[in-house]
mmCIF file of C-alpha atoms in Angstrom:
data_model
loop_
_atom_site.group_PDB
_atom_site.id
_atom_site.type_symbol
_atom_site.label_atom_id
_atom_site.label_comp_id
_atom_site.label_asym_id
_atom_site.label_seq_id
_atom_site.Cartn_x
_atom_site.Cartn_y
_atom_site.Cartn_z
ATOM 1 C CA MET A 1 111.855 84.482 116.408
ATOM 2 C CA ALA A 2 113.449 86.038 113.334
ATOM 3 C CA THR A 3 111.623 88.944 111.730
ATOM 4 C CA LYS A 4 109.516 87.757 108.831
ATOM 5 C CA ARG A 5 109.834 89.257 105.387
ATOM 6 C CA VAL A 6 106.704 89.539 103.261
ATOM 7 C CA CYS A 7 105.935 91.029 99.869
ATOM 8 C CA VAL A 8 103.080 93.400 99.056
ATOM 9 C CA MET A 9 102.160 93.605 95.371
ATOM 10 C CA ASP A 10 100.899 96.052 94.076
ATOM 11 C CA ALA A 11 102.134 98.271 96.915
ATOM 12 C CA GLY A 12 101.355 101.373 94.869
ATOM 13 C CA GLY A 13 97.576 100.931 95.159
ATOM 14 C CA ARG A 14 95.371 101.918 98.106
ATOM 15 C CA VAL A 15 95.014 98.389 99.410
ATOM 16 C CA GLY A 16 98.716 97.702 99.028
ATOM 17 C CA ALA A 17 99.790 100.918 100.750
ATOM 18 C CA ALA A 18 97.448 100.253 103.676
ATOM 19 C CA LEU A 19 98.866 96.752 103.996
ATOM 20 C CA VAL A 20 102.456 98.005 104.006
ATOM 21 C CA LYS A 21 101.682 100.384 106.872
ATOM 22 C CA LYS A 22 99.827 97.697 108.819
ATOM 23 C CA LEU A 23 102.561 95.094 108.336
ATOM 24 C CA LEU A 24 105.302 97.477 109.403
ATOM 25 C CA SER A 25 103.367 98.310 112.568
ATOM 26 C CA ARG A 26 103.404 94.601 113.400
ATOM 27 C CA GLY A 27 107.133 94.132 112.986
ATOM 28 C CA TYR A 28 107.428 92.724 109.474
ATOM 29 C CA VAL A 29 110.071 93.608 106.918
ATOM 30 C CA VAL A 30 108.303 94.402 103.636
ATOM 31 C CA ASN A 31 109.236 94.020 100.001
ATOM 32 C CA ALA A 32 107.035 96.699 98.419
ATOM 33 C CA ALA A 33 106.507 95.779 94.785
ATOM 34 C CA SER A 34 104.715 98.008 92.305
ATOM 35 C CA GLN A 35 104.617 98.816 88.622
ATOM 36 C CA GLY A 36 105.412 102.435 89.439
ATOM 37 C CA ASP A 37 108.383 104.001 91.184
ATOM 38 C CA GLY A 38 106.939 103.822 94.707
ATOM 39 C CA ARG A 39 107.140 107.557 95.402
ATOM 40 C CA ALA A 40 103.571 107.779 96.673
ATOM 41 C CA LEU A 41 104.262 105.021 99.195
ATOM 42 C CA VAL A 42 107.529 106.606 100.333
ATOM 43 C CA GLU A 43 105.678 109.840 101.105
ATOM 44 C CA ILE A 44 103.357 108.178 103.634
ATOM 45 C CA LEU A 45 106.105 106.275 105.458
ATOM 46 C CA GLY A 46 108.140 107.574 108.359
ATOM 47 C CA GLU A 47 111.934 107.417 108.397
ATOM 48 C CA GLU A 48 112.050 104.347 110.653
ATOM 49 C CA GLU A 49 109.418 102.601 108.537
ATOM 50 C CA ARG A 50 111.389 103.164 105.346
ATOM 51 C CA GLU A 51 114.336 101.335 106.892
ATOM 52 C CA ARG A 52 112.280 98.132 106.910
ATOM 53 C CA VAL A 53 110.964 98.471 103.366
ATOM 54 C CA GLU A 54 112.736 97.374 100.209
ATOM 55 C CA PHE A 55 111.224 98.699 96.985
ATOM 56 C CA PHE A 56 110.876 96.645 93.826
ATOM 57 C CA ARG A 57 109.641 97.728 90.427
ATOM 58 C CA THR A 58 107.740 94.793 88.980
ATOM 59 C CA ASP A 59 105.881 93.923 85.813
ATOM 60 C CA PRO A 60 103.274 91.132 86.029
ATOM 61 C CA PHE A 61 104.564 89.905 82.658
ATOM 62 C CA ASP A 62 108.240 90.037 83.613
ATOM 63 C CA TYR A 63 108.664 86.774 85.481
ATOM 64 C CA HIS A 64 112.165 87.596 86.714
ATOM 65 C CA SER A 65 111.013 90.858 88.296
ATOM 66 C CA LEU A 66 108.311 88.930 90.169
ATOM 67 C CA CYS A 67 110.784 86.326 91.400
ATOM 68 C CA ASP A 68 113.123 89.066 92.633
ATOM 69 C CA ALA A 69 110.301 90.738 94.563
ATOM 70 C CA VAL A 70 109.187 87.575 96.418
ATOM 71 C CA LYS A 71 112.681 86.131 97.009
ATOM 72 C CA GLY A 72 113.165 85.275 100.682
ATOM 73 C CA CYS A 73 109.566 86.128 101.587
ATOM 74 C CA SER A 74 107.325 84.001 103.775
ATOM 75 C CA GLY A 75 104.165 85.611 102.432
ATOM 76 C CA LEU A 76 102.729 87.529 99.505
ATOM 77 C CA PHE A 77 99.791 89.928 99.615
ATOM 78 C CA TYR A 78 98.704 90.294 96.004
ATOM 79 C CA SER A 79 96.240 92.686 94.398
ATOM 80 C CA PHE A 80 96.047 93.585 90.732
ATOM 81 C CA GLU A 81 96.190 97.268 89.818
ATOM 82 C CA PRO A 82 95.851 98.154 86.110
ATOM 83 C CA LEU A 83 98.352 100.700 84.840
ATOM 84 C CA PRO A 84 96.847 104.190 84.409
ATOM 85 C CA GLU A 85 97.532 104.140 80.667
ATOM 86 C CA LEU A 86 95.517 100.943 80.196
ATOM 87 C CA PRO A 87 91.745 101.014 79.605
ATOM 88 C CA SER A 88 89.778 100.699 82.831
ATOM 89 C CA TYR A 89 88.148 97.299 82.378
ATOM 90 C CA ASP A 90 87.144 95.607 79.163
ATOM 91 C CA GLU A 91 87.034 92.061 77.860
ATOM 92 C CA GLU A 92 90.748 92.078 77.077
ATOM 93 C CA MET A 93 91.578 93.152 80.625
ATOM 94 C CA ALA A 94 90.107 89.864 81.874
ATOM 95 C CA GLU A 95 92.800 87.952 79.993
ATOM 96 C CA VAL A 96 95.509 90.359 81.180
ATOM 97 C CA GLU A 97 94.556 89.986 84.833
ATOM 98 C CA ALA A 98 94.292 86.193 84.612
ATOM 99 C CA MET A 99 97.735 85.893 83.020
ATOM 100 C CA ALA A 100 99.207 88.226 85.639
ATOM 101 C CA ALA A 101 97.770 86.074 88.424
ATOM 102 C CA GLN A 102 99.289 82.935 86.904
ATOM 103 C CA ASN A 103 102.718 84.561 86.622
ATOM 104 C CA VAL A 104 102.656 85.802 90.208
ATOM 105 C CA LEU A 105 101.569 82.425 91.607
ATOM 106 C CA GLU A 106 104.229 80.633 89.554
ATOM 107 C CA ALA A 107 106.880 82.948 91.016
ATOM 108 C CA CYS A 108 105.612 82.049 94.496
ATOM 109 C CA ALA A 109 105.758 78.353 93.647
ATOM 110 C CA GLN A 110 109.458 78.763 92.912
ATOM 111 C CA THR A 111 110.109 80.548 96.236
ATOM 112 C CA GLU A 112 111.146 77.996 98.853
ATOM 113 C CA THR A 113 110.467 80.316 101.782
ATOM 114 C CA MET A 114 106.876 81.079 100.736
ATOM 115 C CA GLU A 115 104.329 79.993 103.363
ATOM 116 C CA ARG A 116 101.109 81.621 102.197
ATOM 117 C CA VAL A 117 99.646 83.865 99.513
ATOM 118 C CA VAL A 118 96.774 86.192 100.392
ATOM 119 C CA TYR A 119 95.035 87.030 97.138
ATOM 120 C CA THR A 120 92.800 90.093 96.853
ATOM 121 C CA SER A 121 89.744 89.313 94.756
ATOM 122 C CA SER A 122 86.298 90.904 94.658
ATOM 123 C CA VAL A 123 82.693 90.331 95.585
ATOM 124 C CA THR A 124 82.027 90.806 91.865
ATOM 125 C CA ALA A 125 83.616 87.365 91.383
ATOM 126 C CA VAL A 126 80.777 85.946 93.508
ATOM 127 C CA VAL A 127 77.452 87.600 92.752
ATOM 128 C CA TRP A 128 76.849 87.619 88.986
ATOM 129 C CA ARG A 129 75.024 84.641 87.522
ATOM 130 C CA GLU A 130 71.615 83.923 86.038
ATOM 131 C CA SER A 131 70.342 81.888 88.989
ATOM 132 C CA ARG A 132 71.350 84.343 91.736
ATOM 133 C CA ARG A 133 67.738 85.381 92.433
ATOM 134 C CA LEU A 134 66.685 81.780 93.036
ATOM 135 C CA VAL A 135 68.804 81.271 96.145
ATOM 136 C CA ALA A 136 68.261 82.629 99.639
ATOM 137 C CA GLY A 137 71.737 84.099 99.845
ATOM 138 C CA LEU A 138 75.246 84.080 98.432
ATOM 139 C CA ASP A 139 78.511 83.314 100.196
ATOM 140 C CA GLU A 140 82.100 82.281 99.518
ATOM 141 C CA HIS A 141 80.991 79.082 97.769
ATOM 142 C CA ASP A 142 79.397 81.037 94.914
ATOM 143 C CA TRP A 143 81.083 82.142 91.702
ATOM 144 C CA SER A 144 80.106 84.618 89.021
ATOM 145 C CA ASP A 145 79.386 83.017 85.648
ATOM 146 C CA PRO A 146 81.779 84.196 82.881
ATOM 147 C CA ILE A 147 79.125 83.649 80.197
ATOM 148 C CA PHE A 148 76.669 85.836 82.108
ATOM 149 C CA CYS A 149 79.387 88.479 82.656
ATOM 150 C CA ARG A 150 80.229 88.613 78.961
ATOM 151 C CA LYS A 151 76.550 88.784 78.003
ATOM 152 C CA PHE A 152 75.965 91.870 80.156
ATOM 153 C CA ARG A 153 79.468 93.350 79.702
ATOM 154 C CA LEU A 154 80.336 93.055 83.365
ATOM 155 C CA TRP A 155 84.049 93.321 82.656
ATOM 156 C CA HIS A 156 85.219 93.910 86.236
ATOM 157 C CA ALA A 157 83.349 90.811 87.384
ATOM 158 C CA LEU A 158 84.691 88.800 84.446
ATOM 159 C CA SER A 159 88.279 89.870 85.158
ATOM 160 C CA LYS A 160 88.103 89.120 88.859
ATOM 161 C CA THR A 161 86.399 85.763 88.278
ATOM 162 C CA LEU A 162 88.806 84.484 85.632
ATOM 163 C CA ALA A 163 91.887 85.778 87.467
ATOM 164 C CA GLU A 164 90.886 84.277 90.809
ATOM 165 C CA LYS A 165 90.050 80.931 89.199
ATOM 166 C CA ALA A 166 93.415 80.953 87.420
ATOM 167 C CA ALA A 167 95.164 81.681 90.725
ATOM 168 C CA TRP A 168 93.324 78.869 92.519
ATOM 169 C CA ALA A 169 94.100 76.393 89.748
ATOM 170 C CA LEU A 170 97.809 77.132 89.867
ATOM 171 C CA ALA A 171 97.919 77.246 93.670
ATOM 172 C CA MET A 172 96.350 73.794 93.902
ATOM 173 C CA ASP A 173 98.562 72.412 91.159
ATOM 174 C CA ARG A 174 101.770 73.747 92.779
ATOM 175 C CA GLY A 175 100.760 73.079 96.371
ATOM 176 C CA ILE A 176 100.719 76.753 97.372
ATOM 177 C CA SER A 177 98.817 77.722 100.513
ATOM 178 C CA MET A 178 96.479 80.471 99.328
ATOM 179 C CA VAL A 179 93.606 82.408 100.870
ATOM 180 C CA ALA A 180 91.399 84.770 98.863
ATOM 181 C CA ILE A 181 89.813 87.931 100.234
ATOM 182 C CA ASN A 182 86.780 88.818 98.096
ATOM 183 C CA ALA A 183 86.400 92.489 98.878
ATOM 184 C CA GLY A 184 83.357 94.688 98.595
ATOM 185 C CA LEU A 185 83.498 98.103 96.951
ATOM 186 C CA LEU A 186 86.408 100.007 98.501
ATOM 187 C CA GLY A 187 85.061 103.237 99.920
ATOM 188 C CA GLY A 188 86.869 106.424 100.746
ATOM 189 C CA PRO A 189 89.002 108.853 98.692
ATOM 190 C CA GLY A 190 88.955 108.442 94.944
ATOM 191 C CA LEU A 191 85.682 106.545 94.729
ATOM 192 C CA SER A 192 83.626 107.677 91.760
ATOM 193 C CA ILE A 193 80.587 106.591 89.816
ATOM 194 C CA ALA A 194 82.998 105.459 87.060
ATOM 195 C CA ASN A 195 84.404 102.689 89.247
ATOM 196 C CA PRO A 196 84.031 99.475 87.179
ATOM 197 C CA TYR A 197 82.861 97.587 90.270
ATOM 198 C CA LEU A 198 79.645 99.614 90.103
ATOM 199 C CA LYS A 199 78.456 98.256 86.751
ATOM 200 C CA GLY A 200 75.122 96.722 87.729
ATOM 201 C CA ALA A 201 75.009 98.586 91.056
ATOM 202 C CA ALA A 202 71.234 99.123 90.826
ATOM 203 C CA GLU A 203 70.682 95.373 90.526
ATOM 204 C CA MET A 204 73.106 94.680 93.372
ATOM 205 C CA TYR A 205 71.168 97.113 95.555
ATOM 206 C CA GLU A 206 67.767 95.690 94.648
ATOM 207 C CA GLU A 207 68.980 92.168 95.398
ATOM 208 C CA GLY A 208 70.669 92.974 98.724
ATOM 209 C CA MET A 209 74.193 92.422 97.414
ATOM 210 C CA LEU A 210 75.674 95.943 97.289
ATOM 211 C CA VAL A 211 78.401 95.988 99.939
ATOM 212 C CA THR A 212 81.332 98.262 100.748
ATOM 213 C CA VAL A 213 84.485 97.907 102.805
ATOM 214 C CA GLU A 214 86.733 100.356 104.613
ATOM 215 C CA GLU A 215 90.446 100.341 103.882
ATOM 216 C CA ASP A 216 91.567 99.573 107.442
ATOM 217 C CA PHE A 217 89.082 96.722 107.856
ATOM 218 C CA LEU A 218 90.225 95.221 104.557
ATOM 219 C CA ALA A 219 93.869 95.371 105.624
ATOM 220 C CA ASP A 220 93.024 93.678 108.943
ATOM 221 C CA ALA A 221 91.212 90.905 107.072
ATOM 222 C CA HIS A 222 94.318 90.259 104.984
ATOM 223 C CA LEU A 223 96.462 90.062 108.113
ATOM 224 C CA CYS A 224 94.108 87.598 109.766
ATOM 225 C CA ALA A 225 94.105 85.436 106.659
ATOM 226 C CA PHE A 226 97.906 85.372 106.634
ATOM 227 C CA GLU A 227 98.641 84.920 110.315
ATOM 228 C CA ASP A 228 95.921 82.457 111.295
ATOM 229 C CA PRO A 229 97.029 78.961 110.195
ATOM 230 C CA ALA A 230 93.396 77.827 110.227
ATOM 231 C CA ALA A 231 92.401 80.316 107.498
ATOM 232 C CA TYR A 232 91.420 78.623 104.249
ATOM 233 C CA GLY A 233 89.614 79.196 100.962
ATOM 234 C CA ARG A 234 87.691 82.359 100.192
ATOM 235 C CA TYR A 235 86.395 85.077 102.540
ATOM 236 C CA LEU A 236 83.810 87.689 101.595
ATOM 237 C CA CYS A 237 85.023 90.963 103.072
ATOM 238 C CA PHE A 238 82.713 93.918 103.718
ATOM 239 C CA ASN A 239 81.625 95.965 106.706
ATOM 240 C CA ARG A 240 78.657 97.833 105.276
ATOM 241 C CA VAL A 241 75.607 96.567 103.402
ATOM 242 C CA VAL A 242 73.694 99.131 101.349
ATOM 243 C CA CYS A 243 70.106 98.018 101.988
ATOM 244 C CA ARG A 244 68.158 101.247 102.563
ATOM 245 C CA PRO A 245 67.387 104.198 100.278
ATOM 246 C CA ASP A 246 69.265 106.502 102.654
ATOM 247 C CA ASP A 247 72.320 104.223 102.443
ATOM 248 C CA ALA A 248 72.213 104.372 98.649
ATOM 249 C CA THR A 249 71.834 108.160 98.751
ATOM 250 C CA ASP A 250 74.841 108.505 101.076
ATOM 251 C CA LEU A 251 76.956 106.244 98.870
ATOM 252 C CA ALA A 252 76.085 108.254 95.764
ATOM 253 C CA LYS A 253 76.961 111.502 97.534
ATOM 254 C CA THR A 254 80.411 110.193 98.496
ATOM 255 C CA MET A 255 80.999 109.668 94.769
ATOM 256 C CA GLY A 256 79.990 113.247 93.997
ATOM 257 C CA ALA A 257 76.835 112.165 92.209
ATOM 258 C CA PRO A 258 73.885 113.520 94.238
ATOM 259 C CA SER A 259 71.722 113.747 91.135
ATOM 260 C CA ALA A 260 72.097 110.009 90.603
ATOM 261 C CA ALA A 261 71.329 109.173 94.211
ATOM 262 C CA PRO A 262 68.168 107.202 94.894
ATOM 263 C CA SER A 263 65.956 108.762 97.523
ATOM 264 C CA PRO A 264 62.966 107.569 99.582
ATOM 265 C CA SER A 265 60.675 109.612 97.348
ATOM 266 C CA GLN A 266 61.538 107.341 94.418
ATOM 267 C CA ASP A 267 59.561 104.503 96.002
ATOM 268 C CA LEU A 268 62.699 102.533 96.804
ATOM 269 C CA LYS A 269 62.202 100.196 99.727
ATOM 270 C CA CYS A 270 64.548 98.606 102.209
ATOM 271 C CA VAL A 271 65.875 95.325 100.878
ATOM 272 C CA ALA A 272 66.977 92.215 102.726
ATOM 273 C CA GLN A 273 70.679 91.440 102.825
ATOM 274 C CA ARG A 274 71.365 88.428 100.611
ATOM 275 C CA ILE A 275 75.121 88.170 100.888
ATOM 276 C CA ARG A 276 76.845 86.604 103.858
ATOM 277 C CA GLY A 277 80.201 87.306 105.459
ATOM 278 C CA GLU A 278 79.983 85.131 108.568
ATOM 279 C CA LYS A 279 83.070 83.128 107.639
ATOM 280 C CA LEU A 280 85.328 86.190 107.850
ATOM 281 C CA SER A 281 83.568 87.449 110.975
ATOM 282 C CA LYS A 282 84.378 84.202 112.750
ATOM 283 C CA LEU A 283 87.994 84.324 111.609
ATOM 284 C CA MET A 284 88.514 87.888 112.816
ATOM 285 C CA LEU A 285 86.589 87.349 116.046
ATOM 286 C CA GLY A 286 88.839 84.463 116.974
ATOM 287 C CA PHE A 287 92.026 86.259 116.046
ATOM 288 C CA GLY A 288 93.580 88.109 118.967
ATOM 289 C CA GLY A 289 96.808 89.488 117.578
ATOM 290 C CA LEU A 290 95.826 92.646 115.742
ATOM 291 C CA GLU A 291 96.417 95.036 118.620
ATOM 292 C CA THR A 292 99.570 93.449 120.026
ATOM 293 C CA GLY A 293 102.040 94.957 117.572
ATOM 294 C CA THR A 294 103.818 91.621 117.308
ATOM 295 C CA VAL A 295 104.208 89.058 114.587
ATOM 296 C CA HIS A 296 102.902 85.573 115.310
#
């Protein structure tokens, strides 16, 4: 079969860069789209890999640049990365991210070769609402409440919720096949206590909803969602649940904040996990192509 071309946007972020590497290892040709110049991505690619990557400089509010990036592609892996000069996350950012999602999905709708969009969302678009303590657990059917998010200034959750809902609305209206990966807190290099995901982290911990995900696992989840024709809807993606005081202490230390780390002496107790990721586990368990190095 002919080699498939896919687009990764924003390829300049950690998730995007990991996806580019993973896709190249499986034989894809990649349109790497980012708001920057792509130098960071070039530096981590080998010479042979660079031959199968075409770089695009895109602006989520420049529709033509988006159309150019996805032209001829059978898939799009989309994650929103705010520009460094923009404020981290505030109420205005929610509108920015939602409009960007609409523009990207509209560009995909106008791309005849497009087969599927894999949209990177967040667990924060799932867990925040007034009634969350009244249910036994949360899964991909649950949504954060924008009113609740505004009330408690949970701007990351508000942005991810409004943007994902905007993407779903346009995908359904335009008949686009879309799958959403609702990722936990991305661990590893660069994680700090200032990460906007962590607003309300103490409550997430106490309620068994503080989850993290490793970069490689997240990239694999995206690949499964794209390559498995049976994939549908939303998938909560995490491979670690922070449920014990020691887990919370370790997480705080990775962010360089040992003084803020809860410890067993603070009378914290182990909490029961109240967020479920079985849907993704089943998808990845039944997917046998990740180690083959071939495109299905």
